[in-house]
mmCIF file of C-alpha atoms in Angstrom:
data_model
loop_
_atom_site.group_PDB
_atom_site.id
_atom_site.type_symbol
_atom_site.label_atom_id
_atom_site.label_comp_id
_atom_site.label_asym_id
_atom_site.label_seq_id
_atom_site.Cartn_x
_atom_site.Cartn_y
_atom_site.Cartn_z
ATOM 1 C CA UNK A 1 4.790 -17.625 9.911
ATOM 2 C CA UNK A 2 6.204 -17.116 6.497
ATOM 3 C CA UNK A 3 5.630 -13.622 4.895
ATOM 4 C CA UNK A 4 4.269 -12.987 1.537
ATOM 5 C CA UNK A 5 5.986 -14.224 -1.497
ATOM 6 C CA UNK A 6 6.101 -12.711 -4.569
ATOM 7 C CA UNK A 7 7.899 -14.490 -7.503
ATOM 8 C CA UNK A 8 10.055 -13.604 -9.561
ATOM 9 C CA UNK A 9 11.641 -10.719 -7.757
ATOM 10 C CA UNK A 10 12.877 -9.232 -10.692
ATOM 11 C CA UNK A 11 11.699 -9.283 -15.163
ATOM 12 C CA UNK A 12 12.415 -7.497 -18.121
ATOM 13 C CA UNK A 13 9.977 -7.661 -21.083
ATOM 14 C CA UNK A 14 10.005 -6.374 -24.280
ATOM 15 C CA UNK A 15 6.585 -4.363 -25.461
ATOM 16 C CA UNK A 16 4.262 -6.351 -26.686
ATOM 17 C CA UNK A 17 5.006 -9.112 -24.120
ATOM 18 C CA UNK A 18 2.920 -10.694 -21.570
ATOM 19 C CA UNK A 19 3.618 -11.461 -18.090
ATOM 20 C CA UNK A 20 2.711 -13.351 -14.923
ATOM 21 C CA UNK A 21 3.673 -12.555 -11.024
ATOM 22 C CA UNK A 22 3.207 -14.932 -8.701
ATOM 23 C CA UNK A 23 2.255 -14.049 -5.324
ATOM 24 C CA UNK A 24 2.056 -16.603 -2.205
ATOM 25 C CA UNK A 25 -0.011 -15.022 1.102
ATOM 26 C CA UNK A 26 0.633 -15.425 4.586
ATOM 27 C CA UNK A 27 -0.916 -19.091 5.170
ATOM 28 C CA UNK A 28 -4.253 -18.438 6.663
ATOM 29 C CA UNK A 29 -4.741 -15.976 4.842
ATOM 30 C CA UNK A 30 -8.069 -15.376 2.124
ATOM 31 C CA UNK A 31 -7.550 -11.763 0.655
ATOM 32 C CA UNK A 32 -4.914 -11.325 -1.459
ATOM 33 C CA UNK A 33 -4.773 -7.413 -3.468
ATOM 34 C CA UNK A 34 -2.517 -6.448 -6.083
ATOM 35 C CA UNK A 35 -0.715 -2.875 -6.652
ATOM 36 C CA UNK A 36 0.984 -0.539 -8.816
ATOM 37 C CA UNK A 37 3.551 1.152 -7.585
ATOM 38 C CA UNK A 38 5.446 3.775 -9.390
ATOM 39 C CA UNK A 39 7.510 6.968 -8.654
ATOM 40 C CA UNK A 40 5.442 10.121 -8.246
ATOM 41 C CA UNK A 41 1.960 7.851 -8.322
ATOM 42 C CA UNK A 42 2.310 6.210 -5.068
ATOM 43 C CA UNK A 43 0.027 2.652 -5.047
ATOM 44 C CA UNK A 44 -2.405 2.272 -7.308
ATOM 45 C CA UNK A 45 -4.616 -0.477 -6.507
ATOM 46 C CA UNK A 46 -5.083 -3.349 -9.555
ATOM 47 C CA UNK A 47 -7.492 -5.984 -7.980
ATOM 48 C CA UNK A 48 -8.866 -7.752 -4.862
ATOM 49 C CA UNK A 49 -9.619 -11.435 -4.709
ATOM 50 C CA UNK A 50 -11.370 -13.176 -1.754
ATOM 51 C CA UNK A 51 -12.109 -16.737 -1.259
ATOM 52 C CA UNK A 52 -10.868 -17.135 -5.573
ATOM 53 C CA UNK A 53 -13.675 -14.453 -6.397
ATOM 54 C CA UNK A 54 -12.962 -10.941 -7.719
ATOM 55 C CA UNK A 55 -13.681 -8.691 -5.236
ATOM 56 C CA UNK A 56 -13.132 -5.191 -6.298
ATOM 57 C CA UNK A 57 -11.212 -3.690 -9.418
ATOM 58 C CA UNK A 58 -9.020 -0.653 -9.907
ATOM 59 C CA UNK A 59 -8.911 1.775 -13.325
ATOM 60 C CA UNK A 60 -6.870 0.111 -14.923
ATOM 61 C CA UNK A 61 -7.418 -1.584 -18.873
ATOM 62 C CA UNK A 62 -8.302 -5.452 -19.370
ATOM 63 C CA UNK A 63 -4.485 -6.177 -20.235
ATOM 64 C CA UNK A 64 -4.285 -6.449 -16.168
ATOM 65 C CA UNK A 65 -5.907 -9.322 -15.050
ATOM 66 C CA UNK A 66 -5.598 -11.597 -12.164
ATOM 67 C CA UNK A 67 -6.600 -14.859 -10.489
ATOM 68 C CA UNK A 68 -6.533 -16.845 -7.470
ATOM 69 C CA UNK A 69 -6.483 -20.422 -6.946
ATOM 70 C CA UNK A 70 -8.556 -22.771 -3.320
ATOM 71 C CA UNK A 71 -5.291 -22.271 -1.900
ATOM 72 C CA UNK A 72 -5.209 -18.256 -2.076
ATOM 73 C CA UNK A 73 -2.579 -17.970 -3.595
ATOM 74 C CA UNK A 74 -2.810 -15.389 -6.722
ATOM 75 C CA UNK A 75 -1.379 -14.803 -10.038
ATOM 76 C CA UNK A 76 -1.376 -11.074 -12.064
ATOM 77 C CA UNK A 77 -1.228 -10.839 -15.844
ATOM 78 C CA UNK A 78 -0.182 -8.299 -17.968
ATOM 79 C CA UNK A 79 -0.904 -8.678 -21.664
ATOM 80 C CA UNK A 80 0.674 -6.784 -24.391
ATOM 81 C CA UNK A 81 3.000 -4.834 -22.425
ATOM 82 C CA UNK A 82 3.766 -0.914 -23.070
ATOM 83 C CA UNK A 83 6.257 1.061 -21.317
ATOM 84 C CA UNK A 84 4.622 2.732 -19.338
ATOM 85 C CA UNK A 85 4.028 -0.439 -17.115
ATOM 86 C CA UNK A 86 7.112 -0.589 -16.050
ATOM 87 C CA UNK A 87 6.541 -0.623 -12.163
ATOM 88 C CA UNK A 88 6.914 -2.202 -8.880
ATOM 89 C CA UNK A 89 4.006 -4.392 -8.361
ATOM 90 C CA UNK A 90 2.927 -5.343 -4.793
ATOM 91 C CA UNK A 91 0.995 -8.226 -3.663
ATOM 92 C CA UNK A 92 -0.761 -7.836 -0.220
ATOM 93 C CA UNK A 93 -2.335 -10.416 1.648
ATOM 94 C CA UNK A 94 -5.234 -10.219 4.550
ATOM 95 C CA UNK A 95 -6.997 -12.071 6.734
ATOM 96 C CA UNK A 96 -10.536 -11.400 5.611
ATOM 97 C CA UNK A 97 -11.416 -8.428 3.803
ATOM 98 C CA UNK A 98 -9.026 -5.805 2.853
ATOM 99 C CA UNK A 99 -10.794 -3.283 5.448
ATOM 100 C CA UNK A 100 -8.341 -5.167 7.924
ATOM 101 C CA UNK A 101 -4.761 -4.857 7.982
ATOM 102 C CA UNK A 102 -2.699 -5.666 4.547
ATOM 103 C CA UNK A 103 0.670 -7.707 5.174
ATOM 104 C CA UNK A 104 3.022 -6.781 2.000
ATOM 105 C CA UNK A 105 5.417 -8.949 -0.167
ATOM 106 C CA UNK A 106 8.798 -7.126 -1.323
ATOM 107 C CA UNK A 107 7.078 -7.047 -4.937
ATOM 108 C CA UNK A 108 8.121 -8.053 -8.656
ATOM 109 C CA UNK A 109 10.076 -5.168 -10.176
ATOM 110 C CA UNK A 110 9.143 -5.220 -14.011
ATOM 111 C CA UNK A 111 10.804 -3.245 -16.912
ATOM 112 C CA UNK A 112 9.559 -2.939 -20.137
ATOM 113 C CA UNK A 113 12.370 -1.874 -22.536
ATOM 114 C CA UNK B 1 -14.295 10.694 -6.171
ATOM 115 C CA UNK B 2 -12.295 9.166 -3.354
ATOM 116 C CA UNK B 3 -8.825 10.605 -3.249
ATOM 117 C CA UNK B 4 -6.343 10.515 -0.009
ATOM 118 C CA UNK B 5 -3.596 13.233 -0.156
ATOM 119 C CA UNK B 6 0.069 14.147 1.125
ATOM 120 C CA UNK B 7 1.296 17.199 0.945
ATOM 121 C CA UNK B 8 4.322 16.962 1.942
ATOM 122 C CA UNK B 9 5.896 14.363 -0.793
ATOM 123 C CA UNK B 10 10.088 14.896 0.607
ATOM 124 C CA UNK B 11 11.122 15.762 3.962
ATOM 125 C CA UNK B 12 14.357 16.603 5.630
ATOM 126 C CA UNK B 13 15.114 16.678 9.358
ATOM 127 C CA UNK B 14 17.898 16.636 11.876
ATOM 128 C CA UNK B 15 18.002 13.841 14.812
ATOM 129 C CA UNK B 16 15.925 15.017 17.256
ATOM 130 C CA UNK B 17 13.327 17.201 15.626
ATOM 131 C CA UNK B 18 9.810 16.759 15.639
ATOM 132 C CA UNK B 19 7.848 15.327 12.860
ATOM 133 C CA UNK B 20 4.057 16.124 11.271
ATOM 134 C CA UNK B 21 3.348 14.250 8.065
ATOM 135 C CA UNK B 22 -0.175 15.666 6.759
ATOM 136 C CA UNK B 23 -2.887 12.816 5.581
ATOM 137 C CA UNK B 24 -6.301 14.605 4.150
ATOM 138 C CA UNK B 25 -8.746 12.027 2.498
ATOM 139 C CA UNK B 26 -12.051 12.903 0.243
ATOM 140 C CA UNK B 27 -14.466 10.361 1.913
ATOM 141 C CA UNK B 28 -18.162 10.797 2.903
ATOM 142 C CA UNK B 29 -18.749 7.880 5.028
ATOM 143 C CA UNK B 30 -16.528 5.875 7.722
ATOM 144 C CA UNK B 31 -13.910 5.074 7.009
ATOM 145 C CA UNK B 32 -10.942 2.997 8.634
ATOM 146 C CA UNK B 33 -7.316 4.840 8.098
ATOM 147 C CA UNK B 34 -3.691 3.271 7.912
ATOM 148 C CA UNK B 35 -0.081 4.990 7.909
ATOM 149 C CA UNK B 36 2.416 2.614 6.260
ATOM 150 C CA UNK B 37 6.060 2.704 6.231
ATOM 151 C CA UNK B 38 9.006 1.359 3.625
ATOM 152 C CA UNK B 39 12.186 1.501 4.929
ATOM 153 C CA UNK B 40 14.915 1.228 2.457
ATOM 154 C CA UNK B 41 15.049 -2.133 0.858
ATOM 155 C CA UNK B 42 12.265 -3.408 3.259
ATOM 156 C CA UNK B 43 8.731 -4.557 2.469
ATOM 157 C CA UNK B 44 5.731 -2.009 3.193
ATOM 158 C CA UNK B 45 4.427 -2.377 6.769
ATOM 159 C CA UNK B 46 1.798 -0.884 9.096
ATOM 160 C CA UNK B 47 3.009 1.644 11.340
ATOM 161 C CA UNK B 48 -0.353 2.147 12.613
ATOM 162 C CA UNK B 49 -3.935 2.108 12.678
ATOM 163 C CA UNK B 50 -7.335 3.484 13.207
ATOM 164 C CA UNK B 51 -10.518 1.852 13.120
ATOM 165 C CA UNK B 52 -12.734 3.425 15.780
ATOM 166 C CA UNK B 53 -12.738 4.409 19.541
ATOM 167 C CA UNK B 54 -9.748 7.090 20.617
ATOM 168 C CA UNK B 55 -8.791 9.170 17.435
ATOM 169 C CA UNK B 56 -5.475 9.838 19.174
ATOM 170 C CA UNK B 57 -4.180 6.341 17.928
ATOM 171 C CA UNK B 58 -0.395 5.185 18.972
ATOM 172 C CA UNK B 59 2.065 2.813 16.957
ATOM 173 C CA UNK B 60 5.499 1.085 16.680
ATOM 174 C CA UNK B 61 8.679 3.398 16.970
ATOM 175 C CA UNK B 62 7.257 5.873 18.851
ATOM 176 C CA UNK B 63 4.666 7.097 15.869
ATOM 177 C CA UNK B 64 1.314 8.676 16.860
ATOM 178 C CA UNK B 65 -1.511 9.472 14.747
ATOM 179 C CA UNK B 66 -4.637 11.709 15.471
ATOM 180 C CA UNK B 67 -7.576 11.024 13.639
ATOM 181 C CA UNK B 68 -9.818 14.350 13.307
ATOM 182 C CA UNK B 69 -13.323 13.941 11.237
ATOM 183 C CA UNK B 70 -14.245 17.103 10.975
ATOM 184 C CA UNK B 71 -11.158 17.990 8.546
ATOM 185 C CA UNK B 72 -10.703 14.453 7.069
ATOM 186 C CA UNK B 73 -7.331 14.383 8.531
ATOM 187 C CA UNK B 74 -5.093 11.462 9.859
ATOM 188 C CA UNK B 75 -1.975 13.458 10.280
ATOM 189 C CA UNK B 76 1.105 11.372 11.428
ATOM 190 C CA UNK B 77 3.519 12.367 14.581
ATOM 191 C CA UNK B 78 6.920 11.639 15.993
ATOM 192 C CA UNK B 79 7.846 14.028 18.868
ATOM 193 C CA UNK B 80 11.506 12.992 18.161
ATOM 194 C CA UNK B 81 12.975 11.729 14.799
ATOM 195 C CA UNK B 82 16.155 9.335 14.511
ATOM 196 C CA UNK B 83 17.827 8.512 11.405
ATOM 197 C CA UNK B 84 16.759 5.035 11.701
ATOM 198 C CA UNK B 85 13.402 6.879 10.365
ATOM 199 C CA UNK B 86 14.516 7.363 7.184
ATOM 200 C CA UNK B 87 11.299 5.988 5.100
ATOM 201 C CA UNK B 88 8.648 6.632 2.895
ATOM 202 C CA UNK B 89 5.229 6.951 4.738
ATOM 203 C CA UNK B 90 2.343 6.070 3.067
ATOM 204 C CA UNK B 91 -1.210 6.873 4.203
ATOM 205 C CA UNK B 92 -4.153 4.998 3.263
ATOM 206 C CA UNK B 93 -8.144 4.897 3.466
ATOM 207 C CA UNK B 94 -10.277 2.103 3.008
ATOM 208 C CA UNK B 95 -14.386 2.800 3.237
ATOM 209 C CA UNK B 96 -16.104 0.645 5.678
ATOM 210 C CA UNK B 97 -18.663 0.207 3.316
ATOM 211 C CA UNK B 98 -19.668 0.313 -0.704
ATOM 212 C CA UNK B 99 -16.213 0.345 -2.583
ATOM 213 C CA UNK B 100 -13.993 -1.527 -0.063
ATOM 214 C CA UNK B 101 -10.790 -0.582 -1.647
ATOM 215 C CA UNK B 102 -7.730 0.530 -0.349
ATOM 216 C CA UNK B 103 -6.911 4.523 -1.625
ATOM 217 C CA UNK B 104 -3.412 4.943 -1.016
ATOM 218 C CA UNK B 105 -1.586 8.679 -0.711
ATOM 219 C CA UNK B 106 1.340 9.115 -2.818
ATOM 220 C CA UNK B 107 3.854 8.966 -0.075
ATOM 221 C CA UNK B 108 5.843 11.448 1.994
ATOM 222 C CA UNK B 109 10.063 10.961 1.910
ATOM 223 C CA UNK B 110 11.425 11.199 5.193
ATOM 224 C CA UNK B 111 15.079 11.753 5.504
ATOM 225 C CA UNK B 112 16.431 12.022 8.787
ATOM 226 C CA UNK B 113 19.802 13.754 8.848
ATOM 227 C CA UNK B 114 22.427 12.119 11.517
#
């Protein structure tokens, strides 16, 4: 089976910006969770969606939003972009819920200049 | 609120020597416990995991874990280290019930000297 996918790889945005990542699970897959990942922070978890509903949200402001579309797979948004989210942002996929094992993508790197 | 916690954020070892990477969560209720691993320029995946039954829990690469509930500890073991285990470990609590989210630790460095 394919792994996760996680589109593009790599961005660089200006502040003020907005952004999407793209993130394809494993097929067969329902749960797909987004994360934060940054130096020093570890992951920080955005957002869970199940079955194209929002399952659970993390602290972070309404610029971060997300979706998911009937065939799982899931888009993040970032609106008005500040430094400071300049990151490595996972996308992890599951089977059911995320109390089961989470397979990971290899992330979209982001830089805000 | 919930928090997971390793102490131990950079580690250097020879070949050979034993490792103990220390997991402590702040969690009331069950909870179901995870150790991943990111090798350089690789994705995150699960070294292991614990969801009930035997607390002394076993995983790829020779990686043990032992789950004690009385100190909220998942602590992570490798009798003997190779360089090939150069990683960052990552351990991470998810609730069995309420929140249902993933609380990852910051991450330990591992870097095993040849």
């Amino acid at each position: 089976k394919a792994g996760v996918t996680q589109t593009p790889r790599y961005l660089i945005k200006t502040r003020g910006q907005q952004v999407t990542l793209s993130c394809s699970p494993i097929s067969g897959h329902r749960s797909v969770s987004w994360y934060q990942q940054t130096p020093g922070q570890g992951l920080q978890f955005l957002f869970e969606y199940f079955s194209e509903t929002q399952r659970n949200k993390g602290n972070f402001p309404g610029r971060f939003s997300g979706r998911q579309f009937s065939n799982s797979r899931s888009e993040m948004n970032v609106s008005t972009l500040e430094l400071g989210d300049s990151a490595l942002y996972l996308c992890a996929s599951s089977l059911g819920p995320t109390q089961e094992t989470q397979y990971f993508g290899p992330g979209t790197r982001l830089l805000v200049l | 609120a919930q928090s997971v916690s390793q102490h131990n954020h950079h580690v250097i070892l020879s070949e050979a020597a034993s490792l103990e990477l220390g997991c402590n969560y702040s969690y009331g209720g069950t909870v179901n416990l995870f150790w991943y691993v990111q090798y350089p320029g690789q994705h995150l995946q699960l070294l292991l995991k614990y969801f009930s039954g035997d607390p002394l829990v076993k995983g790829i690469k020779g990686f043990e874990a032992e789950f004690i509930k009385s100190k909220f500890s998942f602590n992570l073991r490798k009798p003997s280290v190779q360089w090939s285990d150069t990683a960052e470990y990552f351990c991470a609590v998810i609730p069995t019930s309420g929140t249902y989210k993933y609380i990852f630790g910051t991450g330990t460095r591992l870097k095993v000297l040849a």
